[in-house]
Coordinates of C-alpha atoms and ligand atoms in Angstrom, one line a residue:
M1 CA 9.2 11.3 -6.6
L2 CA 12.0 11.4 -9.7
E3 CA 13.4 14.4 -10.3
N4 CA 14.9 16.5 -13.1
G5 CA 11.9 16.0 -15.4
K6 CA 12.4 11.9 -15.7
T7 CA 9.0 10.6 -16.6
S8 CA 7.7 7.0 -15.3
R9 CA 6.2 6.4 -18.6
L10 CA 8.6 3.5 -19.3
P11 CA 7.2 2.3 -22.9
N12 CA 8.0 -1.6 -23.2
F13 CA 9.5 -1.6 -19.3
Y14 CA 8.2 -5.5 -19.2
K15 CA 9.1 -7.3 -22.5
L16 CA 13.4 -6.1 -20.7
D17 CA 15.2 -8.8 -18.9
I18 CA 15.1 -8.5 -15.6
S19 CA 19.5 -6.4 -15.8
E20 CA 18.2 -4.2 -19.0
R21 CA 14.7 -2.6 -16.5
H22 CA 18.3 -2.5 -13.6
E23 CA 19.5 -0.1 -16.3
V24 CA 16.4 1.5 -17.2
L25 CA 16.0 2.0 -13.7
N26 CA 19.6 3.1 -13.3
E27 CA 19.4 6.1 -15.8
A28 CA 15.5 7.0 -14.8
V29 CA 16.5 7.1 -10.2
G30 CA 20.7 6.6 -10.7
L31 CA 21.5 3.3 -8.1
T32 CA 24.3 3.7 -6.6
H33 CA 26.8 0.7 -7.6
E34 CA 26.2 -1.1 -3.9
E35 CA 22.0 -0.3 -4.7
R36 CA 22.6 -1.9 -8.0
W37 CA 24.0 -4.8 -6.4
M38 CA 21.5 -5.2 -4.0
L39 CA 18.5 -5.2 -6.1
K40 CA 21.4 -8.3 -8.5
K41 CA 21.3 -10.5 -5.0
E42 CA 19.1 -11.6 -2.2
P43 CA 19.2 -8.1 -0.8
L44 CA 18.5 -9.8 3.7
N45 CA 21.0 -11.8 4.8
P46 CA 20.2 -14.2 7.3
K47 CA 22.4 -12.3 9.7
Q48 CA 20.7 -9.2 8.8
A49 CA 17.3 -11.7 9.0
E50 CA 18.7 -12.7 13.2
M51 CA 18.3 -9.5 14.2
M52 CA 14.3 -9.3 13.3
V53 CA 12.9 -12.6 14.4
E54 CA 13.3 -14.7 16.8
N55 CA 14.2 -18.6 16.0
L56 CA 15.6 -17.9 12.2
I57 CA 15.6 -20.7 10.1
G58 CA 16.2 -18.8 6.7
V59 CA 14.7 -16.3 4.5
F60 CA 12.0 -15.9 1.8
G61 CA 11.6 -14.1 -0.8
M62 CA 9.6 -12.6 -2.5
P63 CA 9.1 -11.4 -6.2
L64 CA 9.8 -6.8 -6.2
G65 CA 8.4 -5.8 -9.6
L66 CA 8.3 -2.3 -10.3
A67 CA 4.9 -0.4 -11.5
V68 CA 5.4 2.6 -14.0
N69 CA 2.8 5.9 -15.4
F70 CA 2.5 7.0 -12.4
R71 CA 2.2 10.9 -11.9
I72 CA -0.1 11.9 -9.5
N73 CA 0.1 15.5 -7.9
E74 CA 2.2 16.3 -10.7
R75 CA 5.0 14.3 -9.9
E76 CA 6.3 11.1 -11.9
Y77 CA 7.6 8.0 -9.6
L78 CA 8.0 4.7 -10.4
I79 CA 6.6 2.5 -7.6
P80 CA 8.5 -0.8 -5.9
M81 CA 5.9 -3.8 -5.2
G82 CA 6.9 -6.2 -3.1
V83 CA 3.7 -8.9 -4.8
E84 CA 3.4 -12.7 -5.3
E85 CA 0.7 -12.7 -7.1
T86 CA 0.1 -12.1 -11.3
S87 CA -0.4 -9.8 -13.0
V88 CA -0.5 -6.7 -9.8
V89 CA 2.2 -4.7 -11.2
A90 CA 0.7 -4.7 -14.3
A91 CA -2.6 -4.1 -14.0
A92 CA -1.5 -1.1 -11.5
S93 CA 1.2 0.5 -14.0
N94 CA -1.3 -0.2 -16.7
A95 CA -4.1 2.2 -15.3
A96 CA -2.1 4.8 -14.5
K97 CA -0.9 4.9 -17.8
I98 CA -4.7 5.2 -18.4
I99 CA -5.3 8.1 -16.0
R100 CA -2.6 9.6 -18.1
E101 CA -4.1 9.7 -21.0
G102 CA -5.9 13.4 -20.6
G103 CA -7.0 12.6 -17.4
S104 CA -5.6 13.3 -13.6
L105 CA -4.3 11.9 -10.1
H106 CA -4.2 13.9 -6.5
A107 CA -3.5 13.2 -3.2
E108 CA -3.2 14.4 -0.4
S109 CA -3.3 13.3 4.1
S110 CA -4.0 14.1 7.2
A111 CA -1.5 14.8 10.0
P112 CA 0.4 12.3 11.2
E113 CA -1.8 11.8 14.3
M114 CA -1.8 8.3 15.9
I115 CA -3.7 7.1 18.9
A116 CA -2.6 4.8 22.2
Q117 CA -6.1 3.4 24.1
I118 CA -5.2 3.7 27.8
C119 CA -8.3 2.0 29.4
L120 CA -9.1 2.0 32.4
T121 CA -11.9 0.1 34.8
G122 CA -12.8 0.0 38.3
I123 CA -14.2 3.4 38.2
R124 CA -16.6 4.0 40.0
D125 CA -17.7 8.4 39.9
F126 CA -16.8 8.9 36.0
D127 CA -17.8 12.3 36.5
A128 CA -15.5 12.9 38.7
A129 CA -12.9 11.2 36.6
M130 CA -13.2 12.9 34.0
A131 CA -13.4 15.8 34.6
R132 CA -9.4 15.4 37.2
L133 CA -8.2 13.6 33.4
T134 CA -9.0 16.8 31.5
G135 CA -7.8 19.1 34.1
E136 CA -4.7 17.5 34.0
K137 CA -4.9 17.7 30.8
A138 CA -0.9 19.2 29.9
S139 CA 0.4 18.0 32.8
I140 CA -0.5 14.4 31.0
L141 CA 0.9 15.6 26.9
E142 CA 3.9 16.5 29.0
T143 CA 4.7 13.4 30.7
A144 CA 4.1 11.6 27.3
D145 CA 6.3 14.2 25.3
R146 CA 9.6 13.9 27.9
Q147 CA 9.2 10.4 26.7
D148 CA 10.9 11.4 23.3
P149 CA 12.2 14.6 22.8
T150 CA 14.0 14.2 19.7
L151 CA 10.1 13.6 18.4
K152 CA 9.0 17.5 20.2
S153 CA 12.0 18.8 18.1
L154 CA 11.3 17.7 15.3
G155 CA 7.5 19.9 15.8
G156 CA 5.5 16.0 16.7
G157 CA 5.2 15.0 20.0
A158 CA 1.8 14.6 22.9
R159 CA -1.3 17.0 21.1
D160 CA -4.8 16.2 22.8
I161 CA -6.6 13.3 25.2
E162 CA -9.8 12.9 24.6
I163 CA -11.9 10.3 27.6
R164 CA -14.0 7.8 26.1
R165 CA -16.7 5.8 28.4
L166 CA -17.7 2.6 26.7
P167 CA -21.1 0.5 28.1
R168 CA -20.3 -2.8 29.2
K169 CA -22.8 -4.6 31.8
G170 CA -20.8 -5.7 34.8
G171 CA -19.0 -1.5 35.3
D172 CA -18.2 0.9 32.1
M173 CA -14.7 1.4 31.5
L174 CA -13.1 4.7 30.8
V175 CA -10.4 5.1 27.8
V176 CA -8.7 7.5 27.0
H177 CA -7.1 8.4 23.4
L178 CA -3.8 10.0 23.8
I179 CA -3.9 11.4 21.3
V180 CA 0.6 11.8 19.2
D181 CA 1.8 14.1 15.9
V182 CA 4.4 11.1 15.4
R183 CA 6.1 12.8 12.5
D184 CA 7.7 10.5 9.9
A185 CA 7.9 7.7 12.1
M186 CA 4.8 4.1 11.9
G187 CA 4.7 5.4 15.9
A188 CA 3.4 2.6 17.3
N189 CA 6.5 2.1 19.6
V190 CA 6.8 5.9 20.5
V191 CA 3.0 6.2 21.5
N192 CA 2.8 3.0 23.5
T193 CA 6.4 4.0 25.4
M194 CA 3.9 7.1 26.0
A195 CA 1.1 5.5 27.5
E196 CA 3.3 3.1 29.1
A197 CA 4.6 6.2 30.7
V198 CA 1.1 8.1 31.5
S199 CA -1.1 5.1 32.6
P200 CA 0.0 4.3 36.2
S201 CA -0.9 8.7 36.4
L202 CA -4.7 8.1 34.5
A203 CA -4.9 5.2 36.6
I204 CA -5.0 8.0 40.0
L205 CA -6.7 10.8 38.4
A206 CA -9.3 8.5 37.1
G207 CA -9.1 6.5 40.5
G208 CA -9.4 2.7 38.9
E209 CA -6.9 0.5 37.3
V210 CA -4.9 0.4 33.6
L211 CA -6.4 -3.0 32.1
C212 CA -4.4 -2.2 28.9
K213 CA -2.2 0.0 26.9
I214 CA -1.8 0.1 22.8
V215 CA -1.3 2.0 19.7
S216 CA -4.8 1.7 17.8
N217 CA -5.0 0.9 14.4
L218 CA -7.6 2.2 13.1
A219 CA -5.7 5.4 13.0
D220 CA -8.6 7.3 11.9
R221 CA -6.5 10.5 12.1
R222 CA -4.5 9.4 10.2
T223 CA -5.7 9.2 6.1
A224 CA -4.4 9.3 3.0
R225 CA -7.3 10.6 0.5
A226 CA -6.4 10.3 -3.4
S227 CA -8.6 11.6 -6.6
A228 CA -8.5 10.4 -10.3
R229 CA -10.1 12.1 -13.3
V230 CA -10.0 9.3 -16.4
A231 CA -10.9 10.3 -19.7
P232 CA -13.1 8.0 -21.2
L233 CA -11.7 7.2 -24.8
P234 CA -8.5 5.2 -22.8
L235 CA -10.9 3.7 -20.6
E236 CA -12.1 1.4 -24.2
S237 CA -11.0 -2.7 -24.3
P238 CA -12.0 -4.4 -27.5
G239 CA -15.7 -4.4 -28.2
I240 CA -17.0 -2.5 -25.4
P241 CA -16.2 1.6 -25.8
G242 CA -14.4 4.1 -22.9
A243 CA -18.2 5.4 -22.1
E244 CA -19.9 2.5 -21.4
V245 CA -16.9 0.5 -19.5
A246 CA -16.8 4.2 -17.2
R247 CA -20.7 3.2 -16.6
R248 CA -19.6 0.2 -16.1
I249 CA -17.1 0.6 -12.7
A250 CA -19.9 2.8 -11.5
L251 CA -22.2 0.4 -11.3
A252 CA -19.3 -2.0 -9.8
S253 CA -18.2 0.4 -7.4
E254 CA -21.9 1.2 -6.5
F255 CA -22.5 -3.2 -5.9
A256 CA -19.0 -2.5 -4.2
E257 CA -21.4 0.4 -1.8
I258 CA -24.7 -2.3 -1.3
D259 CA -22.8 -6.1 -0.7
P260 CA -20.5 -6.4 1.8
Y261 CA -19.8 -9.6 -0.2
R262 CA -19.2 -7.1 -3.5
A263 CA -17.1 -4.7 -1.0
A264 CA -14.7 -7.6 0.4
T265 CA -13.1 -8.4 -2.7
H266 CA -13.1 -4.9 -3.8
N267 CA -10.8 -3.5 -0.9
K268 CA -8.5 -6.7 -1.2
G269 CA -7.9 -5.7 -4.6
I270 CA -6.9 -1.7 -3.4
M271 CA -5.2 -3.9 -0.6
N272 CA -3.4 -5.8 -3.6
G273 CA -1.6 -2.6 -4.3
I274 CA -1.5 -0.9 -1.0
D275 CA 0.6 -3.7 0.5
A276 CA 2.7 -4.6 -2.5
L277 CA 4.3 -0.6 -1.8
M278 CA 4.1 -1.8 2.1
I279 CA 6.0 -4.1 2.0
A280 CA 8.4 -2.7 -0.5
T281 CA 9.7 -0.5 1.5
G282 CA 9.4 -1.9 5.1
N283 CA 6.0 -1.0 6.2
D284 CA 4.2 -3.1 8.7
W285 CA 0.9 -3.6 5.8
R286 CA -0.5 -5.0 9.2
A287 CA -1.3 -2.6 10.6
V288 CA -2.0 -1.0 7.5
E289 CA -4.9 -4.0 6.2
A290 CA -6.0 -3.7 10.2
G291 CA -6.9 0.1 9.6
A292 CA -8.3 -0.5 6.4
H293 CA -10.9 -3.3 7.6
S294 CA -12.0 -1.6 10.3
W295 CA -11.9 1.5 8.5
A296 CA -14.4 0.9 6.0
A297 CA -16.7 -1.7 8.3
R298 CA -16.9 1.9 10.7
S299 CA -19.8 3.1 9.6
G300 CA -21.5 -0.4 10.9
S301 CA -21.7 -2.3 7.8
Y302 CA -18.8 -2.8 5.8
K303 CA -18.0 -0.6 3.0
P304 CA -15.8 -0.1 -0.8
L305 CA -12.6 2.1 0.3
A306 CA -13.0 3.4 -3.4
V307 CA -16.2 4.5 -4.6
W308 CA -16.3 5.9 -8.4
S309 CA -19.1 7.5 -11.0
V310 CA -19.0 8.9 -13.4
A311 CA -19.5 12.7 -13.8
G312 CA -21.8 15.3 -15.8
D313 CA -18.6 16.0 -18.9
G314 CA -18.2 11.9 -19.7
F315 CA -15.3 11.5 -16.9
L316 CA -14.9 8.7 -14.8
E317 CA -14.5 10.4 -11.3
G318 CA -12.3 7.4 -8.4
R319 CA -12.6 8.8 -4.4
I320 CA -10.2 6.9 -1.7
E321 CA -10.2 7.4 1.7
L322 CA -8.7 5.2 4.1
P323 CA -5.8 5.5 7.2
M324 CA -2.5 4.9 6.4
A325 CA 0.3 4.7 9.3
V326 CA 3.1 4.4 7.7
G327 CA 6.7 5.3 8.6
L328 CA 9.9 6.7 6.2
I329 CA 12.0 6.2 9.7
G330 CA 13.0 3.2 12.7
G331 CA 11.3 0.0 12.4
V332 CA 13.1 -2.2 9.6
A333 CA 14.3 0.0 7.5
S334 CA 17.2 0.0 10.0
V335 CA 18.0 -3.1 9.9
H336 CA 16.9 -4.3 6.7
P337 CA 19.4 -3.0 3.1
G338 CA 17.0 -3.8 0.7
V339 CA 14.9 -1.3 2.4
A340 CA 16.9 1.5 1.3
V341 CA 16.8 0.8 -1.8
T342 CA 13.8 0.4 -2.1
R343 CA 12.7 4.1 -0.5
R344 CA 15.8 5.5 -3.1
I345 CA 13.5 5.0 -6.3
L346 CA 9.9 6.0 -5.0
G347 CA 12.0 8.9 -3.9
V348 CA 9.2 9.7 -1.1
S349 CA 10.2 12.8 1.3
S350 CA 8.3 12.0 4.4
A351 CA 5.7 10.2 5.7
S352 CA 2.9 11.8 4.4
E353 CA 4.2 11.6 1.2
L354 CA 4.6 7.4 1.1
A355 CA 1.0 7.8 2.9
E356 CA -0.5 9.6 -0.5
V357 CA 1.7 7.9 -3.0
A358 CA 0.1 4.4 -1.0
A359 CA -3.2 6.1 -1.6
A360 CA -3.4 6.8 -4.5
L361 CA -2.0 3.1 -5.9
G362 CA -4.8 1.7 -4.1
L363 CA -7.2 4.0 -6.0
V364 CA -5.9 2.6 -9.0
Q365 CA -5.3 -0.8 -8.6
N366 CA -9.4 -0.6 -7.7
L367 CA -9.7 1.1 -11.0
A368 CA -7.7 -1.8 -13.4
A369 CA -9.2 -4.7 -11.3
L370 CA -12.9 -3.2 -12.1
R371 CA -12.0 -2.5 -15.2
A372 CA -10.2 -5.6 -16.4
L373 CA -13.8 -7.5 -14.2
V374 CA -16.5 -5.5 -16.0
T375 CA -14.3 -6.7 -19.7
V376 CA -12.2 -9.6 -20.4
G377 CA -12.4 -10.7 -16.9
I378 CA -9.7 -11.2 -14.5
Q379 CA -8.5 -14.0 -16.1
K380 CA -6.9 -13.4 -19.3
G381 CA -4.8 -11.2 -17.8
H382 CA -3.4 -13.5 -15.5
M383 CA -2.7 -16.1 -18.2
E384 CA -0.9 -13.5 -20.5
L385 CA 1.5 -13.4 -17.3
H386 CA 1.6 -17.0 -16.2
A387 CA 2.2 -17.7 -19.8
R388 CA 5.1 -14.5 -20.0
N389 CA 6.8 -16.4 -16.2
V390 CA 6.7 -19.3 -17.7
A391 CA 7.6 -19.1 -20.9
L392 CA 11.0 -17.1 -19.0
S393 CA 11.0 -20.0 -16.0
A394 CA 11.6 -22.4 -19.4
G395 CA 14.4 -20.0 -20.4
A396 CA 13.3 -17.4 -23.1
L397 CA 14.2 -14.2 -22.6
G398 CA 13.2 -11.0 -24.4
E399 CA 11.4 -11.0 -27.3
L400 CA 11.7 -14.7 -27.3
A401 CA 9.3 -15.2 -24.2
L402 CA 6.5 -12.6 -25.8
E403 CA 6.8 -15.3 -28.9
V404 CA 6.6 -18.7 -26.1
A405 CA 3.6 -16.9 -23.7
D406 CA 2.1 -15.8 -27.6
Q407 CA 2.0 -19.5 -28.7
M408 CA 1.1 -21.3 -25.2
I409 CA -1.8 -18.9 -24.8
R410 CA -3.1 -19.8 -28.7
E411 CA -2.7 -23.5 -28.2
G412 CA -4.2 -22.7 -24.6
R413 CA -1.3 -25.3 -22.9
I414 CA 0.6 -22.9 -20.8
R415 CA 3.2 -25.6 -19.5
F416 CA 6.6 -25.6 -18.9
D417 CA 7.5 -28.6 -21.5
R418 CA 5.6 -26.6 -24.2
A419 CA 7.3 -24.1 -23.8
R420 CA 11.0 -26.0 -23.4
E421 CA 9.5 -27.0 -27.0
I422 CA 8.8 -24.0 -28.3
I423 CA 11.9 -22.6 -27.1
R424 CA 13.6 -25.3 -29.5
Q425 CA 12.1 -25.0 -32.2
V426 CA 12.1 -21.4 -32.3
M427 CA 15.8 -22.0 -31.9
K428 CA 16.6 -23.8 -34.5
G429 CA 15.0 -21.8 -37.2
K430 CA 17.2 -19.1 -36.2
Ligands
LIG1 C1 -7.6 -10.5 -6.8 O1 -6.5 -10.7 -6.5 C2 -8.1 -8.7 -6.7 C3 -9.9 -8.6 -7.8 O2 -10.9 -9.9 -7.1 C4 -10.2 -7.8 -7.1 C5 -11.3 -7.1 -7.6 O3 -12.4 -7.4 -7.7 O4 -11.8 -5.8 -7.2 C6 -9.3 -8.7 -9.3

């Protein structure tokens, strides 16, 4: 969140070169000398990377973009996005701008409760096992809490157990869910430690054996929700009035609701935004992906994570909800120096706030995709950015890059050699 009444509305940010963008960013968030330096150079060196994975052979780069124009819960956000796909950052920024022109974007989240599963087999008397486990709930939670006194002191800790019997040929399974409020951590480590600590006594109480104990990525007790209201006028596209665009977006949303083939792509577009934020903030995006898709399929058929409809007053209304197991402490944050910078830019003060921004970003990304799909199509935006990237890589900067890109699009020839030629011609004429 931006402080001191600063705005994330940064017109023409995309037209600047990278060092000019750093200046603007610095004005907005006040980066330290080291943080600015970190953005300029490769933020992770091999020594640091060596602490993260085995058999290290190098550090693999990823573009870091900045989504602008976001106002969520009346707060202004600049959102760092680590993503390799053209158009994603521009689309998010553009849709966020559309929403702020007369609309609104809100987000909220549940308590940060994660689930660890302890799977027990070989149980003969299920009723007795369940009764004993329920009766010993307090001591099970106490054992779990002893594994992380700091979490307890921060107001988190083991909250509850749930017991599920899973029917299976050859003997049912008994699964105990240990529910833990993990506060600002992603939480997999802490709940895994707790599950391992309590499992021997669970096996004794249940009269069975422990098969395995591990976090569940279907973090359905830790969800983030966002909702948007979008005025019809700013949705307009050349030759298509905003009200018609809104109607088509609602129809495209219905398409995703009734067809899993479409729902998969609809959700992929949502995850374009969410994953990019996860990557930029050093979060486990595979965990968030697993949570999102298992949540989307929880009814038994695969559904869209976000849906849209047109309200009585003509506004387009969208909402999204999905599990959001994200953290601000622990994990990569402690070893990846770049993460400290991206988190400073985003300016969130809790994992819940990060989860809310992620859900809002997913919803906005979905709006951008649907609007493009029901109007000009997705390729146009891709081509514009692709042309600009080709122009930039050929050596054009600022306005010149736009001029070169425009000409290549007009000619239908978006190529590095053509970009070089145009640059030469323009420079000669100056
Ligand atoms: C492309 O990465 C994402 C989209 O296909 C999403 C969608 O179709 O909704 C544009």
